[in-house]
PDB file of C-alpha atoms in Angstrom:
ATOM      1  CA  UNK A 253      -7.039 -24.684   5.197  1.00 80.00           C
ATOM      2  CA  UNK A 254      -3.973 -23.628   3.491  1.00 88.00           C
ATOM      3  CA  UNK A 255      -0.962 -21.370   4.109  1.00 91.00           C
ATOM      4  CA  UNK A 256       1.694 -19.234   2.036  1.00 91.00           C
ATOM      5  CA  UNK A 257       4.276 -17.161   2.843  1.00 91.00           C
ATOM      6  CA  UNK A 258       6.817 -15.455   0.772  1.00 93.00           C
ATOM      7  CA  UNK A 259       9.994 -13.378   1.361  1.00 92.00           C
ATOM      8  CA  UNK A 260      11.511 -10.880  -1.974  1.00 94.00           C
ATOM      9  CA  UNK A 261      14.209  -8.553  -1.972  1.00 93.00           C
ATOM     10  CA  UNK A 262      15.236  -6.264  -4.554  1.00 94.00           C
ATOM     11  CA  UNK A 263      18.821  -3.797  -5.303  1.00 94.00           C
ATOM     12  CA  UNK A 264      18.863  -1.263  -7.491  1.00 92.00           C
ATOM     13  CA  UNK A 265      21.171   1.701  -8.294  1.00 94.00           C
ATOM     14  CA  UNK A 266      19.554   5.073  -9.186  1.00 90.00           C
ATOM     15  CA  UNK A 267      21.572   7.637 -10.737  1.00 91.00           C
ATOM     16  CA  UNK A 268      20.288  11.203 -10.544  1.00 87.00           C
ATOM     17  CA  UNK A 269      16.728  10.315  -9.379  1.00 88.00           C
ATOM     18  CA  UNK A 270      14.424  13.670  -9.318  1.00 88.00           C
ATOM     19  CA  UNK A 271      11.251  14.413  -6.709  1.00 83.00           C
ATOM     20  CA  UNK A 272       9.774  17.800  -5.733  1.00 84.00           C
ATOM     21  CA  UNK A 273      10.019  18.897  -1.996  1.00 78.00           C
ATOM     22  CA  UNK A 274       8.014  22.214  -0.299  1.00 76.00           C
ATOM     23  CA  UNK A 275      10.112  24.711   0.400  1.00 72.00           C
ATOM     24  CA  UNK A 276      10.979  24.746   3.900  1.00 69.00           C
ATOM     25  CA  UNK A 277      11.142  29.129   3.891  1.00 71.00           C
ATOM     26  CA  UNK A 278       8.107  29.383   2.575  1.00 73.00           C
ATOM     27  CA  UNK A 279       8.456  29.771  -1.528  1.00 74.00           C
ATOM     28  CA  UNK A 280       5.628  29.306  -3.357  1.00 75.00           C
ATOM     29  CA  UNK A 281       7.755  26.994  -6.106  1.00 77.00           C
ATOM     30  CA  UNK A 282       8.607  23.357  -4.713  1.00 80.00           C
ATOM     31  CA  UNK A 283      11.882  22.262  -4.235  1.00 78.00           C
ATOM     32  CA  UNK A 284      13.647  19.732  -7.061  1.00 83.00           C
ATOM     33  CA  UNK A 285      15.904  17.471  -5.455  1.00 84.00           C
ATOM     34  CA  UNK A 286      17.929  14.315  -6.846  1.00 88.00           C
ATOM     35  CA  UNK A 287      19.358  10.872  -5.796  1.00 89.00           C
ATOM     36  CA  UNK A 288      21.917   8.724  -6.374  1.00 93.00           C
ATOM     37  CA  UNK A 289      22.976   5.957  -4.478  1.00 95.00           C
ATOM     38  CA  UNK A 290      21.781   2.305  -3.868  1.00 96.00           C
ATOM     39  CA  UNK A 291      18.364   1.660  -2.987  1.00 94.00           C
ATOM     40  CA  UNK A 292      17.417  -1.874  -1.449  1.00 96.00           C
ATOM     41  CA  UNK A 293      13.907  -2.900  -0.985  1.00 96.00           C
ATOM     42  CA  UNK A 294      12.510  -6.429   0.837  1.00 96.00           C
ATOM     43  CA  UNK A 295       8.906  -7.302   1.667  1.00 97.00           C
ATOM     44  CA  UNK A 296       7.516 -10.191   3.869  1.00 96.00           C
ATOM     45  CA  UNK A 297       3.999 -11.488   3.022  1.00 96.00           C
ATOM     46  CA  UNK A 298       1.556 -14.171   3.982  1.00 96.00           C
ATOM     47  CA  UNK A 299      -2.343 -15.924   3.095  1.00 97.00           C
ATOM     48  CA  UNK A 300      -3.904 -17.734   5.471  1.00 96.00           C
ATOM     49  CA  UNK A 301      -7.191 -19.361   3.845  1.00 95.00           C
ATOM     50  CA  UNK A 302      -9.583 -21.537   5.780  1.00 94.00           C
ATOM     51  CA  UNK A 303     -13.134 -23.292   4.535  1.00 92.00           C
ATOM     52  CA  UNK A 304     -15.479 -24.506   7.581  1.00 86.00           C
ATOM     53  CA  UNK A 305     -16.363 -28.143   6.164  1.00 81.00           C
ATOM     54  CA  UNK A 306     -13.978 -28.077   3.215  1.00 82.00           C
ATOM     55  CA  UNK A 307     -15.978 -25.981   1.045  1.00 81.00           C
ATOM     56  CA  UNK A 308     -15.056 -23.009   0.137  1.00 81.00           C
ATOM     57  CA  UNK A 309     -17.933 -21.858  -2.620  1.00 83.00           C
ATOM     58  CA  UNK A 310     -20.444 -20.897   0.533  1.00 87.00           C
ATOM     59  CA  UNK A 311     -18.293 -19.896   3.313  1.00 92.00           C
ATOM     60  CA  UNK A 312     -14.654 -18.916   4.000  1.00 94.00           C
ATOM     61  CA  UNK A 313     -12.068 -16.644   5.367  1.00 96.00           C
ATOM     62  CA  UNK A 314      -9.195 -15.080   3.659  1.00 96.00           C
ATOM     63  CA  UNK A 315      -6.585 -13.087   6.077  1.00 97.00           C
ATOM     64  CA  UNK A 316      -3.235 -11.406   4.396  1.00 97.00           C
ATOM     65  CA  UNK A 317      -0.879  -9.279   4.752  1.00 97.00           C
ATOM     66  CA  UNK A 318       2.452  -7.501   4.156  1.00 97.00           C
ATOM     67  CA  UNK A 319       5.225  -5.869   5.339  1.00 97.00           C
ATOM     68  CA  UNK A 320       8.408  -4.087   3.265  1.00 96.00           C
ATOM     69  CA  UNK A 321      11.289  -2.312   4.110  1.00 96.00           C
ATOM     70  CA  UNK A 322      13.346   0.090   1.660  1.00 94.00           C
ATOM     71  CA  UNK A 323      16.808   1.488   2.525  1.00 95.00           C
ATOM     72  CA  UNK A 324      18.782   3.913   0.696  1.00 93.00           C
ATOM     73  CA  UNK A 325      22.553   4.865   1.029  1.00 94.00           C
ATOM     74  CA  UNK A 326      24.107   7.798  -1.350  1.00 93.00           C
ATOM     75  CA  UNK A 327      24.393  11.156  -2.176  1.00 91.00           C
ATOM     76  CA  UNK A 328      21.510  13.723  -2.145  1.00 88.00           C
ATOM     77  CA  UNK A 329      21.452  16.957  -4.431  1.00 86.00           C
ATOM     78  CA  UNK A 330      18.741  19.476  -2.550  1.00 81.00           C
ATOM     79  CA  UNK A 331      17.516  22.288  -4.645  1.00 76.00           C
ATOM     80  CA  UNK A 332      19.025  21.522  -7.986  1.00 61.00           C
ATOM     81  CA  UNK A 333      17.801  24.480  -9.263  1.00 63.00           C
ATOM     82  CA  UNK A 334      19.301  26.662  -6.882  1.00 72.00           C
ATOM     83  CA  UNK A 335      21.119  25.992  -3.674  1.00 67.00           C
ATOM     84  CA  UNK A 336      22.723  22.541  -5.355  1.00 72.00           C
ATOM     85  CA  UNK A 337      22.842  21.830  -1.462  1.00 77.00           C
ATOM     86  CA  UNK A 338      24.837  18.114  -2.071  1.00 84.00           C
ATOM     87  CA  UNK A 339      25.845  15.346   1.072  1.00 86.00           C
ATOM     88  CA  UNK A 340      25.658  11.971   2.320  1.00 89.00           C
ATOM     89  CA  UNK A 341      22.008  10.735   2.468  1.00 88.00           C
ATOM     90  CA  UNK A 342      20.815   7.850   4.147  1.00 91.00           C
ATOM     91  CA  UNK A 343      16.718   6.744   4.893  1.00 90.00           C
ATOM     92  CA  UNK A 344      15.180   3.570   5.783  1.00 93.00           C
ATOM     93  CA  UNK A 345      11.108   3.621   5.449  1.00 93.00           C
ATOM     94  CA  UNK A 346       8.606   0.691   5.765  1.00 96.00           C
ATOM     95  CA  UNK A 347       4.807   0.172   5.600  1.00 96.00           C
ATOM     96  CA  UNK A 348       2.406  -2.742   6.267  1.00 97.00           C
ATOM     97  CA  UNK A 349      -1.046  -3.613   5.375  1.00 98.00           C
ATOM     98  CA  UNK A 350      -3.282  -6.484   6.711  1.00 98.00           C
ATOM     99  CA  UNK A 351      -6.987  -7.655   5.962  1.00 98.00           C
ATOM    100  CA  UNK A 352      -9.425 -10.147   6.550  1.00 98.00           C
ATOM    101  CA  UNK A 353     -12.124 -11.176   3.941  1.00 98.00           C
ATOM    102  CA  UNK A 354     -15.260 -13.046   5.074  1.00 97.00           C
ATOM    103  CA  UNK A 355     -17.748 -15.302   2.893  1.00 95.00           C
ATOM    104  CA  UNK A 356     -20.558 -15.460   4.771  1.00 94.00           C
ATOM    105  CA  UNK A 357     -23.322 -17.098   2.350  1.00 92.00           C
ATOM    106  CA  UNK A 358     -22.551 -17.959  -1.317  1.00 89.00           C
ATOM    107  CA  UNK A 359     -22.484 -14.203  -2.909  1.00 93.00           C
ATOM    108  CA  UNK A 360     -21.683 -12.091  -0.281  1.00 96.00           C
ATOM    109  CA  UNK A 361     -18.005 -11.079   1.509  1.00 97.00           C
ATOM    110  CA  UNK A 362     -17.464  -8.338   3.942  1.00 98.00           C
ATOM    111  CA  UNK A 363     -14.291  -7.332   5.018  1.00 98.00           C
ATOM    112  CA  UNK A 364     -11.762  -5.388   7.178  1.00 98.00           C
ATOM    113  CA  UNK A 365      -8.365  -3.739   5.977  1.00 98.00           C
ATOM    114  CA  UNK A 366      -5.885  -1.232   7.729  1.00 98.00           C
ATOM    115  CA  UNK A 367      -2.546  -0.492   6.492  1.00 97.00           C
ATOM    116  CA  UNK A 368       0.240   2.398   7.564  1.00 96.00           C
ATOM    117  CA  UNK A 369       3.278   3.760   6.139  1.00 94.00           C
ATOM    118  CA  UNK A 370       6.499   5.287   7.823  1.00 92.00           C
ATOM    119  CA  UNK A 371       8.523   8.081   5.729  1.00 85.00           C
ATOM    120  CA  UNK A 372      11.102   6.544   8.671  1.00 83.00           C
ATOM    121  CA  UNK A 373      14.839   7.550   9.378  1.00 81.00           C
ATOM    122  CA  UNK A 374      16.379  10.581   7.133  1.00 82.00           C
ATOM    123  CA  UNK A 375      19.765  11.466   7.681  1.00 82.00           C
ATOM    124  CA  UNK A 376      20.260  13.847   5.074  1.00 78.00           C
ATOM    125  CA  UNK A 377      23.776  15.667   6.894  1.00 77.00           C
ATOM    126  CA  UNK A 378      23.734  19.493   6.475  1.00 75.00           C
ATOM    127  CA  UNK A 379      20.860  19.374   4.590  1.00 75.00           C
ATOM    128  CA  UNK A 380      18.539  17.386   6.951  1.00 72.00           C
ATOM    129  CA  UNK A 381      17.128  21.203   7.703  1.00 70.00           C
ATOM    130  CA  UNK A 382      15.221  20.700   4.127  1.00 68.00           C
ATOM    131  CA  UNK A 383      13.537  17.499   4.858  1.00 71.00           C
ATOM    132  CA  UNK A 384       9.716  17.354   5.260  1.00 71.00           C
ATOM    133  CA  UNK A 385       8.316  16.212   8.803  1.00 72.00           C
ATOM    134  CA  UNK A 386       8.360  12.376   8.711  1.00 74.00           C
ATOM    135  CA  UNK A 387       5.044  11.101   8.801  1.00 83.00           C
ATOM    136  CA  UNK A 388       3.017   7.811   8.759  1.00 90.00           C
ATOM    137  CA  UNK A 389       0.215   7.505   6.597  1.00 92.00           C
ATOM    138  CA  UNK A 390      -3.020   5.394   7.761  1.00 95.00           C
ATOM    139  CA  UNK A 391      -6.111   4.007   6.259  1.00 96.00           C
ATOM    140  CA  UNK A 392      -8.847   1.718   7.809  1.00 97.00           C
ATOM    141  CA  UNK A 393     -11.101   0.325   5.337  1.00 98.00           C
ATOM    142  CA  UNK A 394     -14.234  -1.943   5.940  1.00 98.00           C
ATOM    143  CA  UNK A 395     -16.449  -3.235   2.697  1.00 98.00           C
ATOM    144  CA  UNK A 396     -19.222  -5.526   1.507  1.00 98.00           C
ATOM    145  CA  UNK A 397     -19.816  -6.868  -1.766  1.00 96.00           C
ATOM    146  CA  UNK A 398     -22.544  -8.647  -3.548  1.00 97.00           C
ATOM    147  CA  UNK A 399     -21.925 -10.975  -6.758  1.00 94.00           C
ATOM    148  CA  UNK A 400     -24.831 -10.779  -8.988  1.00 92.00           C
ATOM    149  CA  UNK A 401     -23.400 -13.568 -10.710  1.00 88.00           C
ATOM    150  CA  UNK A 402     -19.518 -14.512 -11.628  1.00 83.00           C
ATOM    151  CA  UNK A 403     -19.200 -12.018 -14.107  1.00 88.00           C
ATOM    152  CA  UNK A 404     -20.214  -8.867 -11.804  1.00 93.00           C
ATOM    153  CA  UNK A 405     -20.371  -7.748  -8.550  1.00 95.00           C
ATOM    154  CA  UNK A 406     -21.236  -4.652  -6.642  1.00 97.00           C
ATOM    155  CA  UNK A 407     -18.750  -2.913  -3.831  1.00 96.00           C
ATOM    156  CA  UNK A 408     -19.252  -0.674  -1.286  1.00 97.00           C
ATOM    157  CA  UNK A 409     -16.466   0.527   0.972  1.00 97.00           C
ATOM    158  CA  UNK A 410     -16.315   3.029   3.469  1.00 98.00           C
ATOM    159  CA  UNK A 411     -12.434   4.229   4.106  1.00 97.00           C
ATOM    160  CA  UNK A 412     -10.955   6.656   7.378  1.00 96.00           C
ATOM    161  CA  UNK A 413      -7.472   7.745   5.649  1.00 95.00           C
ATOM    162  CA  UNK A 414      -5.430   9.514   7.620  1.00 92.00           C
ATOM    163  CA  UNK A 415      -2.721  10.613   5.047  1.00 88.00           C
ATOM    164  CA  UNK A 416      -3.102  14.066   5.200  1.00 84.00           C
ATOM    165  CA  UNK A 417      -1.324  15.949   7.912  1.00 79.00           C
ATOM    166  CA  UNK A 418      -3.753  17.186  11.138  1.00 82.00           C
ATOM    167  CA  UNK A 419      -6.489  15.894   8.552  1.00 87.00           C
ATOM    168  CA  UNK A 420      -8.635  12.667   8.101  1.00 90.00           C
ATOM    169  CA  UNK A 421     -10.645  11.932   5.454  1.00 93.00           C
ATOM    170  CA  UNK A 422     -14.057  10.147   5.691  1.00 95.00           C
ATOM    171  CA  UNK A 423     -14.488   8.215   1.947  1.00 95.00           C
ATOM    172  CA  UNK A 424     -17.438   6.168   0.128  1.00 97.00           C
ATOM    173  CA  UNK A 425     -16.967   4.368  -2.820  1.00 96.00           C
ATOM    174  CA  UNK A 426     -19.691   2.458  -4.647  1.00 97.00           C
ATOM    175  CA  UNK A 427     -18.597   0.222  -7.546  1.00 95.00           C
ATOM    176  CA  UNK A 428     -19.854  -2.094 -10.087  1.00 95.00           C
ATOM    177  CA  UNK A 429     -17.220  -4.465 -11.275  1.00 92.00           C
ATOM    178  CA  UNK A 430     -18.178  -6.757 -14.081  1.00 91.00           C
ATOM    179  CA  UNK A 431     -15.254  -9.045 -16.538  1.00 87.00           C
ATOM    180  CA  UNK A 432     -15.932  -9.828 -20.072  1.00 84.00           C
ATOM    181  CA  UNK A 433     -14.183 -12.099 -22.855  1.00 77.00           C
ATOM    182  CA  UNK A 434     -12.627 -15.694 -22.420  1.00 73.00           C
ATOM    183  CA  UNK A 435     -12.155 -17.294 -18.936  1.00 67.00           C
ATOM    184  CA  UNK A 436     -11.265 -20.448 -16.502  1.00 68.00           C
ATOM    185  CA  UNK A 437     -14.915 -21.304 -17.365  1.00 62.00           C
ATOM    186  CA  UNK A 438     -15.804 -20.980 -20.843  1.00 58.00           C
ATOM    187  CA  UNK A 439     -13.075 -19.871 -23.613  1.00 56.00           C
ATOM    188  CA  UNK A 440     -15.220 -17.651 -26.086  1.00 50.00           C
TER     189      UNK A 440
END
């Protein structure tokens, strides 16, 4: 059994940042908008991994997760290109994601996964009119994989992401992974 957990924070200044927006009457033509201000960013994570019997090559159990935090504090410019709508602008957003992976015989793992995000708190003064709807993003994920040997495995993964507005999508993704050159094992 073993556990880690780890705390980072960043700060950064951004100085005329640039991101598209709809446009809240309707236009056809999004929106260019731009930042300045100081952005600050910490996350929270943690692996718990456990072995029944102390080996780990046939069975074990690998749970994770994360969760971050970003706040922002400065002036917003809404419609550049136009309006040049500029005032205070302040948002806080967050997201998390936690997953479980099971060994359960030597080459085969299924697992479990769900993670959210939250566009949060905008205050964005006289121009908080021009802000999209906040929203928070979901996905649950479950997958099994088989490993034809250490060099390859296949995936499958079925995924329910909610990240579209009033609209969920059902996904399937089949994958071959395979590595090739030099590694831990042999150094060709």
């Amino acid at each position: 059994n073993s556990w880690r957990a780890g705390v980072s924070w960043m700060r950064t200044r951004a100085d005329g940042r640039e991101w598209e927006s709809e446009d809240p009457n309707g236009g056809a033509d999004p929106l260019t908008n731009s930042f300045t201000g100081r952005s600050r960013i910490w996350a929270l994570d943690g692996v718990w991994k456990w072995a029944p019997h102390g080996n780990g090559t046939r069975t074990n159990f690998k749970l994770q997760g994360e969760y971050f935090r970003r706040t922002e504090n400065g002036t917003a410019v809404f419609d550049v290109d136009s309006a040049a709508n500029a005032d205070a602008y302040r948002t806080a957003q967050s997201g998390w994601y936690v997953q479980g992976v099971y060994q359960f015989a030597p080459r085969w793992r299924a697992g479990l996964r769900f993670d959210q995000l939250s566009s949060g708190t905008i205050d964005a003064g006289t121009n908080t009119s021009l802000i999209e709807a906040p929203s928070k993003p979901k996905r649950s994920s479950v997958m099994l994989d088989w490993s034809l040997s250490e060099f390859s495995k296949i995936r499958m993964q079925y995924s329910h992401d909610q990240s579209r507005v009033d609209t969920a999508d059902q996904q399937l993704f089949v994958q071959y992974q395979m590595s090739l050159g030099a590694h831990g094992a042999h150094s060709y």
